[in-house]
Short mmCIF file of N, CA and C in Angstrom, two decimals:
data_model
loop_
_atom_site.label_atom_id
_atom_site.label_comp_id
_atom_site.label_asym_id
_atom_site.label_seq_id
_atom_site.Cartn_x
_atom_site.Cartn_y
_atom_site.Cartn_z
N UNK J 252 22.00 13.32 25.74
CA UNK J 252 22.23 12.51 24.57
C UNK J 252 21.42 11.22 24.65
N UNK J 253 21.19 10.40 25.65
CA UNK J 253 20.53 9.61 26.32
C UNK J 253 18.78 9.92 25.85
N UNK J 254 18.38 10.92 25.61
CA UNK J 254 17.18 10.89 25.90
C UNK J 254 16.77 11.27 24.46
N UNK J 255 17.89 11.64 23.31
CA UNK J 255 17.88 11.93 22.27
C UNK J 255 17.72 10.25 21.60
N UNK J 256 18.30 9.71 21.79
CA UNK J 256 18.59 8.10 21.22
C UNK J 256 17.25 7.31 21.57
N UNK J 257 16.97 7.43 23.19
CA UNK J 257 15.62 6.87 23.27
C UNK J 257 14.37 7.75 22.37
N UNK J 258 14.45 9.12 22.00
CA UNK J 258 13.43 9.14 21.26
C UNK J 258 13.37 8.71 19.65
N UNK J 259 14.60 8.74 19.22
CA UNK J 259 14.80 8.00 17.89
C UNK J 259 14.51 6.86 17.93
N UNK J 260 14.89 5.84 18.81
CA UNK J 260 14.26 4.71 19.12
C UNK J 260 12.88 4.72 19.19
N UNK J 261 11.96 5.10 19.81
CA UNK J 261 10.86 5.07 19.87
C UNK J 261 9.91 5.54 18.81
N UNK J 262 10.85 6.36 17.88
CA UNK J 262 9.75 7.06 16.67
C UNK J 262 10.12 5.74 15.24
N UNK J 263 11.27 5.47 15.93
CA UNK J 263 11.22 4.06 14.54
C UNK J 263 10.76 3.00 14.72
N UNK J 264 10.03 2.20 14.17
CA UNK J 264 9.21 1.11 14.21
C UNK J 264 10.16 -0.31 13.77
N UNK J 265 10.57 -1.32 14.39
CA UNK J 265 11.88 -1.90 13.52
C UNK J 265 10.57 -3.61 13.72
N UNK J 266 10.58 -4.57 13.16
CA UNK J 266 10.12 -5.26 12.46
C UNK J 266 11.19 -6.77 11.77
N UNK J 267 10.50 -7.93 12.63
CA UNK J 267 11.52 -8.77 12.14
C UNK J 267 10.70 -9.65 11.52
N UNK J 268 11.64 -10.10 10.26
CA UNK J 268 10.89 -11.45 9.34
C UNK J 268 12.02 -12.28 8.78
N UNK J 269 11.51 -13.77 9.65
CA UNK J 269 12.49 -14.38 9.06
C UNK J 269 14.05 -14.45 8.97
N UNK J 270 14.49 -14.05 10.12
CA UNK J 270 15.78 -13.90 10.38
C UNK J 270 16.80 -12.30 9.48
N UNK J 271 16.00 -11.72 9.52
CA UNK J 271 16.03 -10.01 8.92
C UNK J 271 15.15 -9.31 9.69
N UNK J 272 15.84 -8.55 10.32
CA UNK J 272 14.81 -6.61 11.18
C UNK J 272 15.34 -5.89 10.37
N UNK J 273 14.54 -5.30 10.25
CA UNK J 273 14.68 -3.29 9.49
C UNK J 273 13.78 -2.54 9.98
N UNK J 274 14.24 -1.26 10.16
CA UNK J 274 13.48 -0.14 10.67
C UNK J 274 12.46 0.33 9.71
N UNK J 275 11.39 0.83 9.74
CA UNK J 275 10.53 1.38 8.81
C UNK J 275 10.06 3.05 9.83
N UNK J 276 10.33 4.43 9.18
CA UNK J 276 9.42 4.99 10.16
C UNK J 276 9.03 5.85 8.62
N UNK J 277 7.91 7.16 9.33
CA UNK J 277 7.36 7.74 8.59
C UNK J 277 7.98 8.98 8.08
N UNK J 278 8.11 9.41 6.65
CA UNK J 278 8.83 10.93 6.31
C UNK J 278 9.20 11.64 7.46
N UNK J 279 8.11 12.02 7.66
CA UNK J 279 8.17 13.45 8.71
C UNK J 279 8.48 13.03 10.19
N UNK J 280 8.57 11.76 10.59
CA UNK J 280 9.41 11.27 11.75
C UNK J 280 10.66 11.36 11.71
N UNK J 281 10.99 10.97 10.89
CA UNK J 281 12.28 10.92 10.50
C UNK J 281 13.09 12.07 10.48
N UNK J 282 12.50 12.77 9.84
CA UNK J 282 12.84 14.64 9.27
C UNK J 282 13.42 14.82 10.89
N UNK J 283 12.12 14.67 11.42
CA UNK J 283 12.25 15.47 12.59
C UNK J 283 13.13 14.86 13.86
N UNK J 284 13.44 13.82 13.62
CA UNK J 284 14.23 13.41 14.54
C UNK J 284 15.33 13.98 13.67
N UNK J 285 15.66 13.83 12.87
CA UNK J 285 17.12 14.33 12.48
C UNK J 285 17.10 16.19 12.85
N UNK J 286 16.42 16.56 12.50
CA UNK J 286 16.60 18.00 13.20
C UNK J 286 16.71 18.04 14.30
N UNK J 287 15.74 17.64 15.29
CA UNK J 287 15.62 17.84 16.66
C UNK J 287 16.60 16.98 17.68
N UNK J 288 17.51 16.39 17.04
CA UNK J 288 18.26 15.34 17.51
C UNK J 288 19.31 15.91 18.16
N UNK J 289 20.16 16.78 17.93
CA UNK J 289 21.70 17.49 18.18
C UNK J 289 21.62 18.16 16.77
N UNK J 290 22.80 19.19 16.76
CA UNK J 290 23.10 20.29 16.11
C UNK J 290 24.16 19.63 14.71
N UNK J 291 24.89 18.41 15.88
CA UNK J 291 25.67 17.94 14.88
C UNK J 291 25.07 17.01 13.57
N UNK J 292 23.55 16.80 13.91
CA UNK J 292 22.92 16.22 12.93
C UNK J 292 22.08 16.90 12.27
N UNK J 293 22.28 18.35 12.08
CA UNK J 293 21.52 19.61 11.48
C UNK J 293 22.39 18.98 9.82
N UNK J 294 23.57 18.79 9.61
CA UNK J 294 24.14 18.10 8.20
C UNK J 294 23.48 16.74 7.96
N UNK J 295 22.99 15.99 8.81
CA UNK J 295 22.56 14.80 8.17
C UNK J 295 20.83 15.00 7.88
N UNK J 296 20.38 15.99 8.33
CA UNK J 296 19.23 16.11 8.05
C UNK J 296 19.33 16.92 6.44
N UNK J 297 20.31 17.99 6.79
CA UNK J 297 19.98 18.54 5.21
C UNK J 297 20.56 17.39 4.30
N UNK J 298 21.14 16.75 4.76
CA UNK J 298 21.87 15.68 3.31
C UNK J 298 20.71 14.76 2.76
N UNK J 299 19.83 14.51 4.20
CA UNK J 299 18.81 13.33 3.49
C UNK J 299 17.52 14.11 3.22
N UNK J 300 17.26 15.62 3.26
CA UNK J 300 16.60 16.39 2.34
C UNK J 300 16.70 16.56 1.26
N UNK J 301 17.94 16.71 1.21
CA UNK J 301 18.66 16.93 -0.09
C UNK J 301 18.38 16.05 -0.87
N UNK J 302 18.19 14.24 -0.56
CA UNK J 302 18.09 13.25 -1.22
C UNK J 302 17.20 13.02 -1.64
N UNK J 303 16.33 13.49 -0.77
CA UNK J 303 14.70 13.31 -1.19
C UNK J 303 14.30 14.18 -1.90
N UNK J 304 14.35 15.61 -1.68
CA UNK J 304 13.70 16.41 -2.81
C UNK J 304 14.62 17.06 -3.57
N UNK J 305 15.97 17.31 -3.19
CA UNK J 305 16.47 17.50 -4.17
C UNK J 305 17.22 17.45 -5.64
N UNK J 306 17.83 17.98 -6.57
CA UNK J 306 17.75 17.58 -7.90
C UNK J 306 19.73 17.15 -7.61
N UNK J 307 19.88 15.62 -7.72
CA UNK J 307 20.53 14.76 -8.02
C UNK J 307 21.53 13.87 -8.90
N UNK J 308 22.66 13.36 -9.40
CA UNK J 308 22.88 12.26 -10.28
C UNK J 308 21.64 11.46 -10.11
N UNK J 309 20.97 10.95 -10.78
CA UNK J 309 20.25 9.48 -10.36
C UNK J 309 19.96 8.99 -11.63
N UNK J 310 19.72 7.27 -11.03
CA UNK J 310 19.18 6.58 -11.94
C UNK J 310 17.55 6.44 -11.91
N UNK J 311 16.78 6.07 -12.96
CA UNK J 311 15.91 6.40 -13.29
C UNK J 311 15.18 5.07 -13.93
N UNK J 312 14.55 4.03 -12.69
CA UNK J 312 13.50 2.72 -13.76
C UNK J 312 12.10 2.94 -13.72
N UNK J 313 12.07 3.37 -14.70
CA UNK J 313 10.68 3.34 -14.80
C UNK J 313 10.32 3.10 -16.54
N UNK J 314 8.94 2.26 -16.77
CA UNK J 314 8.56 1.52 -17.82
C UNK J 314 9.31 1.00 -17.66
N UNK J 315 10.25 -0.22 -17.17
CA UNK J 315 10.72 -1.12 -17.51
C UNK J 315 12.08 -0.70 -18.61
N UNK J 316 12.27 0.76 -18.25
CA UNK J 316 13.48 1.15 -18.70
C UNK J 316 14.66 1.82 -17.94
N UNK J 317 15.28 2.27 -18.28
CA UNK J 317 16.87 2.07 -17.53
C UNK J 317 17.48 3.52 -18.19
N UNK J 318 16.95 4.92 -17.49
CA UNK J 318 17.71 6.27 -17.47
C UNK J 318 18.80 6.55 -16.91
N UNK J 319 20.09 6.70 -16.89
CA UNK J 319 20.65 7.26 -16.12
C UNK J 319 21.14 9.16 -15.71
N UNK J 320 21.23 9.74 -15.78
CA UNK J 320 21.50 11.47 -15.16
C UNK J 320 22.87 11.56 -14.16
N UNK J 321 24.18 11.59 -14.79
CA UNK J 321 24.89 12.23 -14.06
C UNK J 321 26.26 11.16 -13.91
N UNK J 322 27.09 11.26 -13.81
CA UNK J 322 28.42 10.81 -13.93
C UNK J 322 28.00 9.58 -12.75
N UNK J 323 28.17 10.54 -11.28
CA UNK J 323 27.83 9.12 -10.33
C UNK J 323 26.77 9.23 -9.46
N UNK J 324 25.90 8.82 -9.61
CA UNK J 324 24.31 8.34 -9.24
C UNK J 324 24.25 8.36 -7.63
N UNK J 325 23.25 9.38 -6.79
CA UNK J 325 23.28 9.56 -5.85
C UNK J 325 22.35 8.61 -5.25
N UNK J 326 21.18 8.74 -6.06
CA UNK J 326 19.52 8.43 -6.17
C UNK J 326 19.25 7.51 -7.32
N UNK J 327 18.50 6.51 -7.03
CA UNK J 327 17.44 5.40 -7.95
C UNK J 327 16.23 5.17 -7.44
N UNK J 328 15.27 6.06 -8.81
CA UNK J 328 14.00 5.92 -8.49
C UNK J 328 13.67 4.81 -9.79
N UNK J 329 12.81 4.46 -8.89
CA UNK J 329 11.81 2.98 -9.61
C UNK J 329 10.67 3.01 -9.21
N UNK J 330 9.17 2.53 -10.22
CA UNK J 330 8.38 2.10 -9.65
C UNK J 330 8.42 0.67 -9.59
N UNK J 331 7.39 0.19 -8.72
CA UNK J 331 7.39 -1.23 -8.71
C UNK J 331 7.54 -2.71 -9.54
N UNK J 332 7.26 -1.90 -10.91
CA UNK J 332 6.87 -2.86 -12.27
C UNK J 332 8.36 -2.60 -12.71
N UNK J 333 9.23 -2.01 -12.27
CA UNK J 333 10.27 -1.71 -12.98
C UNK J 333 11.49 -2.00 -11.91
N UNK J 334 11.27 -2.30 -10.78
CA UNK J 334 12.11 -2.60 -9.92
C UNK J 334 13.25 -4.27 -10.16
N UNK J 335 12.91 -4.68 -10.62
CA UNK J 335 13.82 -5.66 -11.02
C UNK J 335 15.31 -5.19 -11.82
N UNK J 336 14.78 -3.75 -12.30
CA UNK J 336 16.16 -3.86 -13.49
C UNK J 336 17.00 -3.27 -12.61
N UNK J 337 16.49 -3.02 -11.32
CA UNK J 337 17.79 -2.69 -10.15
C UNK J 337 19.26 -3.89 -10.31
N UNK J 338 18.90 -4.96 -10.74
CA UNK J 338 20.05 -5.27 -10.86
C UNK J 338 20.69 -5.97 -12.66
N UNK J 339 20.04 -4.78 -13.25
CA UNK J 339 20.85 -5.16 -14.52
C UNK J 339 22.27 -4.48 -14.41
N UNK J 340 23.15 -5.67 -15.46
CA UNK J 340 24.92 -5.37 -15.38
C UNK J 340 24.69 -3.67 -15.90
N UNK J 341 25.95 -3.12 -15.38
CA UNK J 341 26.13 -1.89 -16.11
C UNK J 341 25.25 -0.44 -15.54
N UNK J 342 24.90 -0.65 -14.40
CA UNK J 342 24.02 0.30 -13.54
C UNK J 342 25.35 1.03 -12.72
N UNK J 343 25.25 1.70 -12.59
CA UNK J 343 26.15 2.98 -11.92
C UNK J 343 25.77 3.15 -10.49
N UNK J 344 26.22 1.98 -9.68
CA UNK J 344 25.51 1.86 -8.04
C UNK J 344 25.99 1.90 -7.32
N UNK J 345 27.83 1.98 -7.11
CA UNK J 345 28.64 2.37 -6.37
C UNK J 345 28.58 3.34 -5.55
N UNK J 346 27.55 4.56 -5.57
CA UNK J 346 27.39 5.62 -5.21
C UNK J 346 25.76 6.04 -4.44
N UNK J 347 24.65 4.88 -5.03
CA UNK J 347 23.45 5.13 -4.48
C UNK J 347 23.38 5.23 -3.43
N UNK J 348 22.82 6.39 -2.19
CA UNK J 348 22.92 6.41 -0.90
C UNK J 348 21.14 6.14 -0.80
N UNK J 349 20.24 7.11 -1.50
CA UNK J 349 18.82 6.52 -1.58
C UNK J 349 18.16 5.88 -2.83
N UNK J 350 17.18 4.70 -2.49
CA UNK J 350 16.52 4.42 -3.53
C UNK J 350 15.20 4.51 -2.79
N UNK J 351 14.38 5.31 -4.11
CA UNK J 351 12.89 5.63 -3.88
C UNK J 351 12.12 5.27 -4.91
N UNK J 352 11.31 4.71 -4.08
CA UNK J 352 10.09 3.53 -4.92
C UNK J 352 8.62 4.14 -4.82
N UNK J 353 8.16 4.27 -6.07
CA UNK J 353 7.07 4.36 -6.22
C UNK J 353 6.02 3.13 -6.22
N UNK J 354 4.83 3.61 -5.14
CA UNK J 354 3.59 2.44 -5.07
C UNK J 354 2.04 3.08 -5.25
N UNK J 355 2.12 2.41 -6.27
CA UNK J 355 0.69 3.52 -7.41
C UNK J 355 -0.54 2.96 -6.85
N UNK J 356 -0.55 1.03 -6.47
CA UNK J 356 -2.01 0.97 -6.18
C UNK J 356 -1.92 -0.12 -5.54
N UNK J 357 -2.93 -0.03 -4.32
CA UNK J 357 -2.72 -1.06 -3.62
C UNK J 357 -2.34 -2.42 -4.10
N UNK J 358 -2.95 -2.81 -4.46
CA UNK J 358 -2.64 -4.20 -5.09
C UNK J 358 -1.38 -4.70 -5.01
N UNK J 359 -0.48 -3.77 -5.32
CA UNK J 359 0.84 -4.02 -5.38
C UNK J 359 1.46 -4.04 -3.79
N UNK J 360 0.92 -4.09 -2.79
CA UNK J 360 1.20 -4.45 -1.23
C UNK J 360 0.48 -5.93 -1.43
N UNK J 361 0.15 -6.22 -2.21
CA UNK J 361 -0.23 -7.93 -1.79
C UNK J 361 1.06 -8.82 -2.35
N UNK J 362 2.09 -7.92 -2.84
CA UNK J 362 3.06 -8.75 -3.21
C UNK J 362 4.11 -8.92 -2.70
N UNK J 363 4.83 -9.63 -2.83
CA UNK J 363 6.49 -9.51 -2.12
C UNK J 363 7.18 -8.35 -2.90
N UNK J 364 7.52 -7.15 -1.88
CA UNK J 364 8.70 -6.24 -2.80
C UNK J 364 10.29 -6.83 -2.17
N UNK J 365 11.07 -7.55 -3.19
CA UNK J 365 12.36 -7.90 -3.07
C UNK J 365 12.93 -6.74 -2.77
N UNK J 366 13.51 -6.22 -1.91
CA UNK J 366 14.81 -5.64 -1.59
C UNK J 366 16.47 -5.72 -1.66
N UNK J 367 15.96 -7.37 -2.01
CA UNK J 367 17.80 -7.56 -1.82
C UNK J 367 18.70 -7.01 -2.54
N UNK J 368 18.60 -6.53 -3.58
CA UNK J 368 19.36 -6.05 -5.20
C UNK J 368 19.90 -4.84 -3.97
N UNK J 369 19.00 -3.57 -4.32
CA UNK J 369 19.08 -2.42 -3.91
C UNK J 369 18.89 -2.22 -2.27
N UNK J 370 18.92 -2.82 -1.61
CA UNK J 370 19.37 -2.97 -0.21
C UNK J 370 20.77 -3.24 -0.04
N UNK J 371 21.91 -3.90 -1.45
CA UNK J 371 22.88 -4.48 -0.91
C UNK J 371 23.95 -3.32 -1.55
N UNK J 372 23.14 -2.76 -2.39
CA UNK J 372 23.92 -1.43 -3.02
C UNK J 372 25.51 -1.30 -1.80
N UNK J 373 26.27 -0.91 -1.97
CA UNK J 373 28.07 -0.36 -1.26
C UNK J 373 27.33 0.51 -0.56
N UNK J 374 26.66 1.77 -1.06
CA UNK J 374 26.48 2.74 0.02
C UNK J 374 25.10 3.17 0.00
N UNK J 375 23.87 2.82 -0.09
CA UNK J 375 22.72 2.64 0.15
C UNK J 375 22.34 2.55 1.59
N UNK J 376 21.79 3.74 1.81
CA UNK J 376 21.72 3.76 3.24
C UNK J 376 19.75 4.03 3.69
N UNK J 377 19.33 4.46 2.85
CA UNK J 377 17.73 4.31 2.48
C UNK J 377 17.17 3.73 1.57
N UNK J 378 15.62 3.44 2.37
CA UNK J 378 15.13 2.47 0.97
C UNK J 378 13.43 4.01 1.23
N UNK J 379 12.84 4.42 0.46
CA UNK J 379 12.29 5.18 0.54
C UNK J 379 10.67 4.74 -0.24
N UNK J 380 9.99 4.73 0.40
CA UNK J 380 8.83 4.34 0.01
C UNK J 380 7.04 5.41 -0.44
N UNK J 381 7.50 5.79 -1.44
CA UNK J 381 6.43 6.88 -1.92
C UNK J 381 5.14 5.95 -2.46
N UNK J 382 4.12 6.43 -1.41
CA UNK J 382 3.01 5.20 -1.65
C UNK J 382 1.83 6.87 -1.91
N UNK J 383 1.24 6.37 -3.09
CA UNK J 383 -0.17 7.50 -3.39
C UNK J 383 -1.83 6.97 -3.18
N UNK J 384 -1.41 6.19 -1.96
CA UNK J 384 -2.98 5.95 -1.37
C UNK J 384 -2.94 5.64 0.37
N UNK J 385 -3.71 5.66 0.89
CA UNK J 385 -4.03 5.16 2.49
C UNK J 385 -3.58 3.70 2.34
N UNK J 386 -2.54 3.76 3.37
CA UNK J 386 -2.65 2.09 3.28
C UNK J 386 -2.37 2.12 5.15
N UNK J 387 -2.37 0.51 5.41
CA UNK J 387 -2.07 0.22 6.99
C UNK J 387 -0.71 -0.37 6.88
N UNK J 388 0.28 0.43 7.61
CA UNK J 388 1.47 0.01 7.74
C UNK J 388 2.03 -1.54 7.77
N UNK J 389 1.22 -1.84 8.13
CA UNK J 389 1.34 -3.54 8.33
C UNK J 389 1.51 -3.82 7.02
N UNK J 390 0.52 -3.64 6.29
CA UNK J 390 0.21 -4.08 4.89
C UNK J 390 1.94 -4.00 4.07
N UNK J 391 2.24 -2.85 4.33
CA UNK J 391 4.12 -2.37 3.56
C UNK J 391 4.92 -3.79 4.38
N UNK J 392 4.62 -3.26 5.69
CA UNK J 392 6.01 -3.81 6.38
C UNK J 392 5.72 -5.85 5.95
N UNK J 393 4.25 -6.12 5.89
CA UNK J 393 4.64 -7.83 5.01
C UNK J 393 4.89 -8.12 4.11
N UNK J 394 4.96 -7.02 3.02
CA UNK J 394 5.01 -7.20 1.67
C UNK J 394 6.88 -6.95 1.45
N UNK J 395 7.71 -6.06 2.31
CA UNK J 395 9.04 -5.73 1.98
C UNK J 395 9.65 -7.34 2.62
N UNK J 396 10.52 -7.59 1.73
CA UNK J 396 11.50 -8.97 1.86
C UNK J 396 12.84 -8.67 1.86
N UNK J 397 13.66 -9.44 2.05
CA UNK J 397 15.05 -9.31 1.85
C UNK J 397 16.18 -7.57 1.92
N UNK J 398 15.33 -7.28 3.01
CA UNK J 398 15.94 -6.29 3.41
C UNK J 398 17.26 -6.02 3.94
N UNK J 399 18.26 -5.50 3.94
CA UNK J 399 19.69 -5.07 4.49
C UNK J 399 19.34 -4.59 5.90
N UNK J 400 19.81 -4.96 7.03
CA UNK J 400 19.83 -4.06 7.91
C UNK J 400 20.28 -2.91 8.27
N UNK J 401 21.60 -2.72 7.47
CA UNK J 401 21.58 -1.30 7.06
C UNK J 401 21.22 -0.47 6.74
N UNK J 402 19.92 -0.24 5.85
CA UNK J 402 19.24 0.70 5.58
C UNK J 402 17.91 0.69 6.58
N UNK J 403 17.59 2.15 5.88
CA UNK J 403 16.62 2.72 7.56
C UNK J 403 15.84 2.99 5.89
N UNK J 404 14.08 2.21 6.62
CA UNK J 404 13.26 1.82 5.13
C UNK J 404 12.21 3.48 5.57
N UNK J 405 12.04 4.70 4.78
CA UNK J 405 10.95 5.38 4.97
C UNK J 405 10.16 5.87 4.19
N UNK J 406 8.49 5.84 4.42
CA UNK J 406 7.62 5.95 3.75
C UNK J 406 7.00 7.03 3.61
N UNK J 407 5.97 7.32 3.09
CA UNK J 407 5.49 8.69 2.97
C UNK J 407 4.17 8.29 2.13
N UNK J 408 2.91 9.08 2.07
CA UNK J 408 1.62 8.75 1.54
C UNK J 408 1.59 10.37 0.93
N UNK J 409 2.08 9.97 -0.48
CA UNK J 409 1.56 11.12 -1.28
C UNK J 409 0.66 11.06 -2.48
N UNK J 410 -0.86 11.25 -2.08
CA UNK J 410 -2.07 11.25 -2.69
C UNK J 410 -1.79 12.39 -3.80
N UNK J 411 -1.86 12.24 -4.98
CA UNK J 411 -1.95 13.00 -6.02
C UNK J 411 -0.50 12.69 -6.65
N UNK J 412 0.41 11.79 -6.13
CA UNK J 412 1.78 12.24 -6.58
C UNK J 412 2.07 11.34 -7.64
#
C-alpha cells in the first residue's frame, strides 16, 4: 500500500502560490494511477471516467450563457470567456463533483484563471483542464489562482477538440 501512495505522489505535480498548493497532474496519469492503484479504486476510476467522458446532468457556460441539463448537475463545462457566470445566483452547484474548462488559445494562459467560485463548489472535487494546443505546464500552473485544496486540478492537450 506504501508503495502505491508513493507512486501517486510522485505522478502528481503539487505547486504552491501564495499561501495555496494544488495538485495539477496529466489525464492519463491520473487514469492510471487510479486503475493501477488497488482494486478498491477500480470504482473511483470508473466514476471519474464516467465524469469526463461520460453523458451527465451538467451545466453548460459557454458564449457567455448559462445551459443547464438535468435535475442535479454532476458536471460544469465552461470555456474561459464564460467562466465567470460560474457564480451567477440560481446555478444548480450543490452537486458539481467536476468542472471542465475549455482553453482554445494560448493567449488565454497569460491570464489569471480565477478558481475560487468553482473550486469552492460543496462537492467539487476536480477542476479539469481541456487545453487544444502545446503549451509548457508552467505556463497553466501561473496562470490558475485561487484554487481549493481540495480539488485535484487535471489537464489534458486535445488538438482538434
Amino acid at each position: 500500500m506504501f508503495f502505491i501512495l508513493l507512486m501517486i505522489f510522485l505522478s502528481i505535480n503539487s505547486f504552491s502560490q501564495t499561501n495555496q498548493t494544488f495538485s495539477i497532474i496529466k489525464r492519463d496519469n491520473f487514469l492510471n494511477s487510479l486503475r493501477t492503484s488497488s482494486t478498491r479504486n477500480a470504482s473511483s476510476y470508473d466514476a471519474v471516467l464516467d465524469l469526463m467522458d461520460g453523458v451527465q446532468s451538467s451545466i453548460y457556460l459557454t458564449s457567455n450563457q448559462v445551459k443547464t441539463f438535468g435535475a442535479k448537475p454532476v458536471c460544469m463545462y465552461s470555456d474561459l470567456a464564460s467562466l465567470g457566470l460560474a457564480n451567477s445566483s440560481g446555478l444548480l452547484v450543490n452537486y458539481i463533483e467536476m468542472v471542465t474548462i475549455k482553453v482554445d488559445r494560448p493567449s488565454q494562459l497569460n491570464s489569471p484563471i480565477d478558481l475560487s467560485v468553482v473550486s469552492s463548489y460543496k462537492s467539487v472535487k476536480y477542476i479539469y483542464f481541456r487545453v487544444s494546443f502545446d503549451f509548457e505546464l508552467a505556463q497553466l500552473i501561473q496562470a490558475i489562482k485561487n484554487c481549493d485544496t481540495k480539488c485535484i486540478v487535471i489537464y489534458s492537450i486535445e488538438k482538434g477538440a
